[in-house]
PDB file of C-alpha atoms in Angstrom:
ATOM      1  CA  ASN A   1      13.692  24.601   7.281  1.00 72.00           C
ATOM      2  CA  ALA A   2      15.534  21.378   8.059  1.00 80.00           C
ATOM      3  CA  GLY A   3      12.285  19.379   7.843  1.00 93.00           C
ATOM      4  CA  VAL A   4      12.272  16.129   9.835  1.00 96.00           C
ATOM      5  CA  THR A   5      15.607  15.297  11.433  1.00 96.00           C
ATOM      6  CA  GLN A   6      16.419  11.863  12.823  1.00 97.00           C
ATOM      7  CA  THR A   7      19.437  10.934  14.900  1.00 96.00           C
ATOM      8  CA  PRO A   8      21.465   8.789  14.924  1.00 97.00           C
ATOM      9  CA  LYS A   9      21.631   7.476  11.357  1.00 96.00           C
ATOM     10  CA  PHE A  10      23.134   4.158  12.427  1.00 96.00           C
ATOM     11  CA  GLN A  11      23.191   2.371  15.781  1.00 96.00           C
ATOM     12  CA  VAL A  12      24.323  -1.033  17.009  1.00 97.00           C
ATOM     13  CA  LEU A  13      23.020  -2.293  20.352  1.00 97.00           C
ATOM     14  CA  LYS A  14      23.461  -5.409  22.408  1.00 97.00           C
ATOM     15  CA  THR A  15      20.395  -7.328  23.544  1.00 97.00           C
ATOM     16  CA  GLY A  16      18.971  -5.754  26.682  1.00 97.00           C
ATOM     17  CA  GLN A  17      20.464  -2.315  26.164  1.00 97.00           C
ATOM     18  CA  SER A  18      18.251   0.733  26.073  1.00 96.00           C
ATOM     19  CA  MET A  19      18.376   3.708  23.791  1.00 96.00           C
ATOM     20  CA  THR A  20      16.365   6.588  22.414  1.00 97.00           C
ATOM     21  CA  LEU A  21      15.915   7.416  18.754  1.00 98.00           C
ATOM     22  CA  GLN A  22      15.509  11.138  18.302  1.00 98.00           C
ATOM     23  CA  CYS A  23      13.110  12.878  15.930  1.00 98.00           C
ATOM     24  CA  ALA A  24      12.663  16.617  15.565  1.00 98.00           C
ATOM     25  CA  GLN A  25      10.716  18.744  13.117  1.00 96.00           C
ATOM     26  CA  ASP A  26      10.842  22.496  12.599  1.00 95.00           C
ATOM     27  CA  MET A  27       7.636  22.883  10.592  1.00 92.00           C
ATOM     28  CA  ASN A  28       5.276  23.355  13.559  1.00 91.00           C
ATOM     29  CA  HIS A  29       3.513  20.124  12.658  1.00 90.00           C
ATOM     30  CA  GLU A  30       0.911  18.796  15.060  1.00 88.00           C
ATOM     31  CA  TYR A  31       1.102  15.180  13.976  1.00 88.00           C
ATOM     32  CA  MET A  32       4.209  13.000  14.376  1.00 90.00           C
ATOM     33  CA  SER A  33       4.682   9.265  14.037  1.00 91.00           C
ATOM     34  CA  TRP A  34       7.202   6.429  14.034  1.00 94.00           C
ATOM     35  CA  TYR A  35       7.377   3.592  11.516  1.00 93.00           C
ATOM     36  CA  ARG A  36       9.634   0.605  11.247  1.00 95.00           C
ATOM     37  CA  GLN A  37      10.564  -1.039   7.980  1.00 93.00           C
ATOM     38  CA  ASP A  38      11.695  -4.631   7.631  1.00 91.00           C
ATOM     39  CA  PRO A  39      12.671  -6.381   4.385  1.00 82.00           C
ATOM     40  CA  GLY A  40       9.609  -7.448   2.398  1.00 77.00           C
ATOM     41  CA  MET A  41       7.153  -6.000   4.917  1.00 78.00           C
ATOM     42  CA  GLY A  42       6.691  -2.383   3.939  1.00 80.00           C
ATOM     43  CA  LEU A  43       6.333   0.224   6.684  1.00 86.00           C
ATOM     44  CA  ARG A  44       4.499  -0.509   9.906  1.00 89.00           C
ATOM     45  CA  LEU A  45       3.238   2.165  12.271  1.00 88.00           C
ATOM     46  CA  ILE A  46       4.630   1.941  15.816  1.00 93.00           C
ATOM     47  CA  HIS A  47       3.255   4.987  17.679  1.00 93.00           C
ATOM     48  CA  TYR A  48       1.865   8.352  16.750  1.00 89.00           C
ATOM     49  CA  SER A  49       0.986  11.675  18.339  1.00 90.00           C
ATOM     50  CA  VAL A  50      -1.587  14.291  17.359  1.00 85.00           C
ATOM     51  CA  GLY A  51      -0.113  17.008  19.546  1.00 88.00           C
ATOM     52  CA  ALA A  52       1.989  17.751  22.598  1.00 92.00           C
ATOM     53  CA  GLY A  53       0.978  15.527  25.501  1.00 94.00           C
ATOM     54  CA  ILE A  54      -1.033  13.112  23.317  1.00 92.00           C
ATOM     55  CA  THR A  55       0.240   9.761  22.038  1.00 93.00           C
ATOM     56  CA  ASP A  56      -1.366   6.570  20.791  1.00 90.00           C
ATOM     57  CA  GLN A  57      -0.397   3.119  19.589  1.00 91.00           C
ATOM     58  CA  GLY A  58      -0.057   2.016  15.999  1.00 87.00           C
ATOM     59  CA  GLU A  59       0.168  -1.489  14.542  1.00 86.00           C
ATOM     60  CA  VAL A  60       3.310  -2.710  16.329  1.00 92.00           C
ATOM     61  CA  PRO A  61       3.772  -0.780  19.616  1.00 95.00           C
ATOM     62  CA  ASN A  62       5.164  -3.548  21.836  1.00 95.00           C
ATOM     63  CA  GLY A  63       8.698  -2.914  23.080  1.00 96.00           C
ATOM     64  CA  TYR A  64       8.590   0.807  22.345  1.00 97.00           C
ATOM     65  CA  ASN A  65       7.677   3.877  24.383  1.00 97.00           C
ATOM     66  CA  VAL A  66       7.053   7.421  23.207  1.00 97.00           C
ATOM     67  CA  SER A  67       6.296  10.789  24.713  1.00 96.00           C
ATOM     68  CA  ARG A  68       5.509  14.198  23.239  1.00 96.00           C
ATOM     69  CA  SER A  69       6.461  16.968  25.635  1.00 96.00           C
ATOM     70  CA  THR A  70       6.941  19.571  22.894  1.00 96.00           C
ATOM     71  CA  THR A  71       5.504  20.104  19.426  1.00 94.00           C
ATOM     72  CA  GLU A  72       8.962  19.760  17.862  1.00 96.00           C
ATOM     73  CA  ASP A  73      10.235  16.497  19.365  1.00 97.00           C
ATOM     74  CA  PHE A  74       8.955  12.916  19.367  1.00 97.00           C
ATOM     75  CA  PRO A  75      11.564  10.485  20.742  1.00 98.00           C
ATOM     76  CA  LEU A  76      11.187   6.713  20.452  1.00 98.00           C
ATOM     77  CA  ARG A  77      12.542   4.693  23.372  1.00 98.00           C
ATOM     78  CA  LEU A  78      13.619   1.068  23.392  1.00 96.00           C
ATOM     79  CA  LEU A  79      13.775   0.043  27.045  1.00 92.00           C
ATOM     80  CA  SER A  80      15.348  -3.393  26.526  1.00 96.00           C
ATOM     81  CA  ALA A  81      16.443  -3.975  22.947  1.00 96.00           C
ATOM     82  CA  ALA A  82      15.781  -7.341  21.306  1.00 97.00           C
ATOM     83  CA  PRO A  83      17.116  -8.765  18.013  1.00 96.00           C
ATOM     84  CA  SER A  84      13.555  -8.603  16.645  1.00 96.00           C
ATOM     85  CA  GLN A  85      13.839  -4.815  16.823  1.00 97.00           C
ATOM     86  CA  THR A  86      16.601  -4.788  14.227  1.00 97.00           C
ATOM     87  CA  SER A  87      15.070  -2.587  11.548  1.00 97.00           C
ATOM     88  CA  VAL A  88      15.109   0.772   9.814  1.00 96.00           C
ATOM     89  CA  TYR A  89      13.095   3.362  11.701  1.00 97.00           C
ATOM     90  CA  PHE A  90      11.412   6.354  10.093  1.00 96.00           C
ATOM     91  CA  CYS A  91       9.867   9.359  11.756  1.00 96.00           C
ATOM     92  CA  ALA A  92       7.164  11.293   9.910  1.00 92.00           C
ATOM     93  CA  SER A  93       5.149  14.439  10.575  1.00 91.00           C
ATOM     94  CA  SER A  94       2.278  16.379   9.080  1.00 87.00           C
ATOM     95  CA  TYR A  95       0.633  19.732   9.639  1.00 82.00           C
ATOM     96  CA  SER A  96      -2.861  18.846  10.694  1.00 70.00           C
ATOM     97  CA  ARG A  97      -4.094  16.312  13.226  1.00 60.00           C
ATOM     98  CA  THR A  98      -7.464  16.216  11.570  1.00 54.00           C
ATOM     99  CA  GLY A  99      -6.193  15.691   8.077  1.00 43.00           C
ATOM    100  CA  GLY A 100      -7.925  16.644   4.902  1.00 42.00           C
ATOM    101  CA  GLY A 101      -6.242  18.104   1.858  1.00 45.00           C
ATOM    102  CA  ILE A 102      -2.696  19.270   2.198  1.00 44.00           C
ATOM    103  CA  GLY A 103      -2.790  18.660   5.933  1.00 48.00           C
ATOM    104  CA  GLU A 104      -2.409  14.943   5.449  1.00 69.00           C
ATOM    105  CA  LYS A 105       0.831  15.115   3.490  1.00 81.00           C
ATOM    106  CA  LEU A 106       3.375  13.184   5.538  1.00 86.00           C
ATOM    107  CA  PHE A 107       6.992  14.362   5.630  1.00 91.00           C
ATOM    108  CA  PHE A 108       9.537  11.659   6.437  1.00 93.00           C
ATOM    109  CA  GLY A 109      12.982  11.770   7.951  1.00 96.00           C
ATOM    110  CA  SER A 110      15.941   9.956   6.411  1.00 95.00           C
ATOM    111  CA  GLY A 111      15.773   7.019   8.794  1.00 96.00           C
ATOM    112  CA  THR A 112      17.783   5.312  11.535  1.00 97.00           C
ATOM    113  CA  GLN A 113      19.255   1.897  10.831  1.00 96.00           C
ATOM    114  CA  LEU A 114      19.290  -0.090  14.072  1.00 97.00           C
ATOM    115  CA  SER A 115      20.973  -3.443  14.618  1.00 96.00           C
ATOM    116  CA  VAL A 116      20.462  -5.400  17.842  1.00 97.00           C
ATOM    117  CA  LEU A 117      22.982  -8.187  18.390  1.00 96.00           C
TER     118      LEU A 117
ATOM    119  CA  ASP B   1      -9.537   1.547   6.390  1.00 60.00           C
ATOM    120  CA  ALA B   2      -9.952  -0.242   3.071  1.00 63.00           C
ATOM    121  CA  LYS B   3      -7.315  -2.714   1.940  1.00 84.00           C
ATOM    122  CA  THR B   4      -5.350  -2.122  -1.258  1.00 90.00           C
ATOM    123  CA  THR B   5      -3.852  -4.559  -3.751  1.00 93.00           C
ATOM    124  CA  GLN B   6      -0.869  -3.684  -5.913  1.00 95.00           C
ATOM    125  CA  PRO B   7       1.344  -5.768  -8.195  1.00 96.00           C
ATOM    126  CA  PRO B   8       4.666  -6.511  -6.488  1.00 95.00           C
ATOM    127  CA  SER B   9       6.765  -5.259  -9.391  1.00 97.00           C
ATOM    128  CA  MET B  10       6.609  -3.558 -12.791  1.00 97.00           C
ATOM    129  CA  ASP B  11       9.057  -2.489 -15.482  1.00 97.00           C
ATOM    130  CA  CYS B  12       8.916   0.639 -17.607  1.00 96.00           C
ATOM    131  CA  ALA B  13      11.161   1.975 -20.373  1.00 97.00           C
ATOM    132  CA  GLU B  14      12.802   5.315 -19.747  1.00 97.00           C
ATOM    133  CA  GLY B  15      10.854   8.164 -21.337  1.00 96.00           C
ATOM    134  CA  ARG B  16       7.622   6.192 -21.500  1.00 97.00           C
ATOM    135  CA  ALA B  17       4.608   6.609 -19.249  1.00 97.00           C
ATOM    136  CA  ALA B  18       4.512   4.408 -16.163  1.00 98.00           C
ATOM    137  CA  ASN B  19       1.002   3.328 -15.160  1.00 98.00           C
ATOM    138  CA  LEU B  20       0.814   1.842 -11.677  1.00 97.00           C
ATOM    139  CA  PRO B  21      -2.495   0.173 -10.773  1.00 97.00           C
ATOM    140  CA  CYS B  22      -4.124  -0.159  -7.374  1.00 96.00           C
ATOM    141  CA  ASN B  23      -7.275  -2.039  -6.438  1.00 95.00           C
ATOM    142  CA  HIS B  24      -9.334  -0.879  -3.446  1.00 92.00           C
ATOM    143  CA  SER B  25     -12.671  -2.581  -3.978  1.00 91.00           C
ATOM    144  CA  THR B  26     -13.867  -2.047  -0.382  1.00 88.00           C
ATOM    145  CA  ILE B  27     -13.245   1.699  -0.347  1.00 88.00           C
ATOM    146  CA  SER B  28     -15.802   3.817   1.492  1.00 84.00           C
ATOM    147  CA  GLY B  29     -17.252   7.088   0.335  1.00 83.00           C
ATOM    148  CA  ASN B  30     -15.152   9.199   2.680  1.00 80.00           C
ATOM    149  CA  GLU B  31     -11.837   7.437   2.081  1.00 83.00           C
ATOM    150  CA  TYR B  32      -9.080   9.125   0.134  1.00 86.00           C
ATOM    151  CA  VAL B  33      -6.522   7.429  -2.116  1.00 90.00           C
ATOM    152  CA  TYR B  34      -2.897   8.382  -1.379  1.00 90.00           C
ATOM    153  CA  TRP B  35       0.294   7.583  -3.252  1.00 94.00           C
ATOM    154  CA  TYR B  36       3.783   7.695  -1.796  1.00 94.00           C
ATOM    155  CA  ARG B  37       7.063   6.418  -3.136  1.00 96.00           C
ATOM    156  CA  GLN B  38      10.297   5.288  -1.521  1.00 94.00           C
ATOM    157  CA  ILE B  39      13.574   5.469  -3.346  1.00 94.00           C
ATOM    158  CA  HIS B  40      16.083   2.944  -2.057  1.00 87.00           C
ATOM    159  CA  SER B  41      17.067   3.529   1.600  1.00 82.00           C
ATOM    160  CA  GLN B  42      15.390   6.954   1.745  1.00 90.00           C
ATOM    161  CA  GLY B  43      12.262   8.007   3.632  1.00 93.00           C
ATOM    162  CA  PRO B  44       8.984   7.782   1.698  1.00 92.00           C
ATOM    163  CA  GLN B  45       7.925  10.801  -0.336  1.00 94.00           C
ATOM    164  CA  TYR B  46       4.371  12.033  -0.859  1.00 92.00           C
ATOM    165  CA  ILE B  47       3.250  12.046  -4.515  1.00 95.00           C
ATOM    166  CA  ILE B  48      -0.455  12.787  -4.770  1.00 93.00           C
ATOM    167  CA  HIS B  49      -3.857  12.050  -3.271  1.00 90.00           C
ATOM    168  CA  GLY B  50      -7.516  12.281  -4.306  1.00 90.00           C
ATOM    169  CA  LEU B  51     -11.089  11.448  -3.347  1.00 88.00           C
ATOM    170  CA  LYS B  52     -13.223  11.186  -6.487  1.00 89.00           C
ATOM    171  CA  ASN B  53     -11.879  13.398  -9.220  1.00 85.00           C
ATOM    172  CA  ASN B  54      -8.722  12.841 -11.176  1.00 93.00           C
ATOM    173  CA  GLU B  55      -5.798  14.827  -9.850  1.00 95.00           C
ATOM    174  CA  THR B  56      -2.588  16.095 -11.410  1.00 96.00           C
ATOM    175  CA  ASN B  57       0.457  17.781  -9.958  1.00 94.00           C
ATOM    176  CA  GLU B  58       4.047  18.351 -10.981  1.00 94.00           C
ATOM    177  CA  MET B  59       4.999  14.775 -10.160  1.00 94.00           C
ATOM    178  CA  ALA B  60       2.155  12.613 -11.437  1.00 97.00           C
ATOM    179  CA  SER B  61      -1.496  12.126 -12.324  1.00 98.00           C
ATOM    180  CA  LEU B  62      -4.006  10.103 -10.363  1.00 97.00           C
ATOM    181  CA  ILE B  63      -6.907   8.516 -12.202  1.00 97.00           C
ATOM    182  CA  ILE B  64      -9.711   7.150  -9.999  1.00 96.00           C
ATOM    183  CA  THR B  65     -12.426   5.027 -11.611  1.00 95.00           C
ATOM    184  CA  GLU B  66     -16.004   6.217 -11.386  1.00 94.00           C
ATOM    185  CA  ASP B  67     -16.936   3.477  -8.888  1.00 94.00           C
ATOM    186  CA  ARG B  68     -13.720   4.333  -6.949  1.00 94.00           C
ATOM    187  CA  LYS B  69     -12.774   0.671  -6.666  1.00 94.00           C
ATOM    188  CA  SER B  70      -9.464   1.147  -8.400  1.00 95.00           C
ATOM    189  CA  SER B  71      -7.006   3.844  -9.346  1.00 96.00           C
ATOM    190  CA  THR B  72      -3.925   4.362 -11.487  1.00 97.00           C
ATOM    191  CA  LEU B  73      -0.891   6.492 -10.789  1.00 98.00           C
ATOM    192  CA  ILE B  74       0.654   7.825 -13.982  1.00 98.00           C
ATOM    193  CA  LEU B  75       4.220   9.078 -14.282  1.00 97.00           C
ATOM    194  CA  PRO B  76       4.061  10.662 -17.731  1.00 96.00           C
ATOM    195  CA  HIS B  77       7.729  10.412 -18.716  1.00 95.00           C
ATOM    196  CA  ALA B  78       9.536   7.983 -16.447  1.00 96.00           C
ATOM    197  CA  THR B  79      13.221   8.534 -15.747  1.00 97.00           C
ATOM    198  CA  LEU B  80      15.777   6.284 -14.063  1.00 97.00           C
ATOM    199  CA  ARG B  81      15.337   8.381 -10.911  1.00 95.00           C
ATOM    200  CA  ASP B  82      11.707   7.231 -10.720  1.00 97.00           C
ATOM    201  CA  THR B  83      12.852   3.699  -9.877  1.00 97.00           C
ATOM    202  CA  ALA B  84      11.307   3.176  -6.431  1.00 97.00           C
ATOM    203  CA  VAL B  85       8.669   1.339  -4.431  1.00 95.00           C
ATOM    204  CA  TYR B  86       5.266   2.976  -4.913  1.00 97.00           C
ATOM    205  CA  TYR B  87       2.664   2.690  -2.156  1.00 94.00           C
ATOM    206  CA  CYS B  88      -1.075   3.067  -2.679  1.00 94.00           C
ATOM    207  CA  ILE B  89      -2.931   3.775   0.567  1.00 88.00           C
ATOM    208  CA  VAL B  90      -6.612   4.285   1.268  1.00 85.00           C
ATOM    209  CA  ARG B  91      -7.896   5.916   4.413  1.00 79.00           C
ATOM    210  CA  VAL B  92     -10.452   8.205   5.887  1.00 66.00           C
ATOM    211  CA  GLY B  93      -9.805  11.908   5.677  1.00 56.00           C
ATOM    212  CA  GLY B  94     -10.658  14.127   8.619  1.00 51.00           C
ATOM    213  CA  ALA B  95      -9.533  11.609  11.240  1.00 51.00           C
ATOM    214  CA  THR B  96      -6.149  11.143  12.834  1.00 52.00           C
ATOM    215  CA  ASN B  97      -3.390  10.942  10.284  1.00 56.00           C
ATOM    216  CA  LYS B  98      -2.572   7.259  10.617  1.00 67.00           C
ATOM    217  CA  LEU B  99      -1.510   6.085   7.193  1.00 73.00           C
ATOM    218  CA  ILE B 100      -0.900   2.352   7.019  1.00 74.00           C
ATOM    219  CA  PHE B 101       1.579   1.311   4.312  1.00 78.00           C
ATOM    220  CA  GLY B 102       1.491  -2.044   2.557  1.00 79.00           C
ATOM    221  CA  THR B 103       4.320  -3.577   0.553  1.00 82.00           C
ATOM    222  CA  GLY B 104       3.806  -1.493  -2.604  1.00 92.00           C
ATOM    223  CA  THR B 105       4.961  -1.933  -6.213  1.00 96.00           C
ATOM    224  CA  LEU B 106       8.627  -1.894  -7.132  1.00 96.00           C
ATOM    225  CA  LEU B 107       8.848   0.114 -10.354  1.00 98.00           C
ATOM    226  CA  ALA B 108      12.062  -0.497 -12.280  1.00 98.00           C
ATOM    227  CA  VAL B 109      12.693   2.060 -15.030  1.00 97.00           C
ATOM    228  CA  GLN B 110      14.930   0.534 -17.681  1.00 96.00           C
ATOM    229  CA  PRO B 111      17.328   2.560 -19.870  1.00 94.00           C
TER     230      PRO B 111
END
C-alpha cells in the first residue's frame, strides 16, 4: 500500500490563481480530511469527509472547496489564492467514520508546501 | 471537545525516559486521550490513545490519572530520532473523526 499520497509536494501560485491539491489513499478509508499548518499554530482542520458524497467544514474552511466523488480521492481546491493561504497542507485518512479504537488512527500524507505571492 | 494544555518545549537526554505531560481538566467521561507526533516537515504520526486505563504499545506508554484530568506520554528510552513536536488531543470517540490539534510540546533529545 502507498498509504496517503499528496501531490504536488511544492507549489508556487500568484494571487488570484486557482489550483487543486490532490490527495489519494489506497487503504479503503471512509474518513478523509485536510489540515493546514502555519508556523507556531499547530495543525488546523480545513474540511473533512466521512464517506463518498459527504463533506463538512472544519475550523478554517473559508477560501477552500472540497468534494468526495470516490472513496479514494479527496481534492482540495483553492478558487482564488491569497497570500494568507501560504502554508503547508496535510491530508489525513482513517478507517472508520464512527471512530472508536483502531478506527480513529489517522494516517497522514507527507504534505504540500504552498506559497502564494 | 475538552481543551488540553502542554508545555511548549522539553529536553531529554538520549537513552533516558521522556515524560511528556498533558492537562485536560475539563475532559468528559466519553472522551479519549490521543497522542501524535510530528518530526520536522513530515506528516504527523499516531502514537497511542486511551480512555481510562494505562496503555502501552511498541512506541510508548500512556498513563492517565484516576480522575482523568491529566496524562503522561512516556518514551522509555529516548533516541535522537524521537526529537519532534508531540500533540496531546482529547475528543469524543464514536463520533466523526475530527481531531483538533493544538501547538504541542517540542521534545528535544540531547546526545
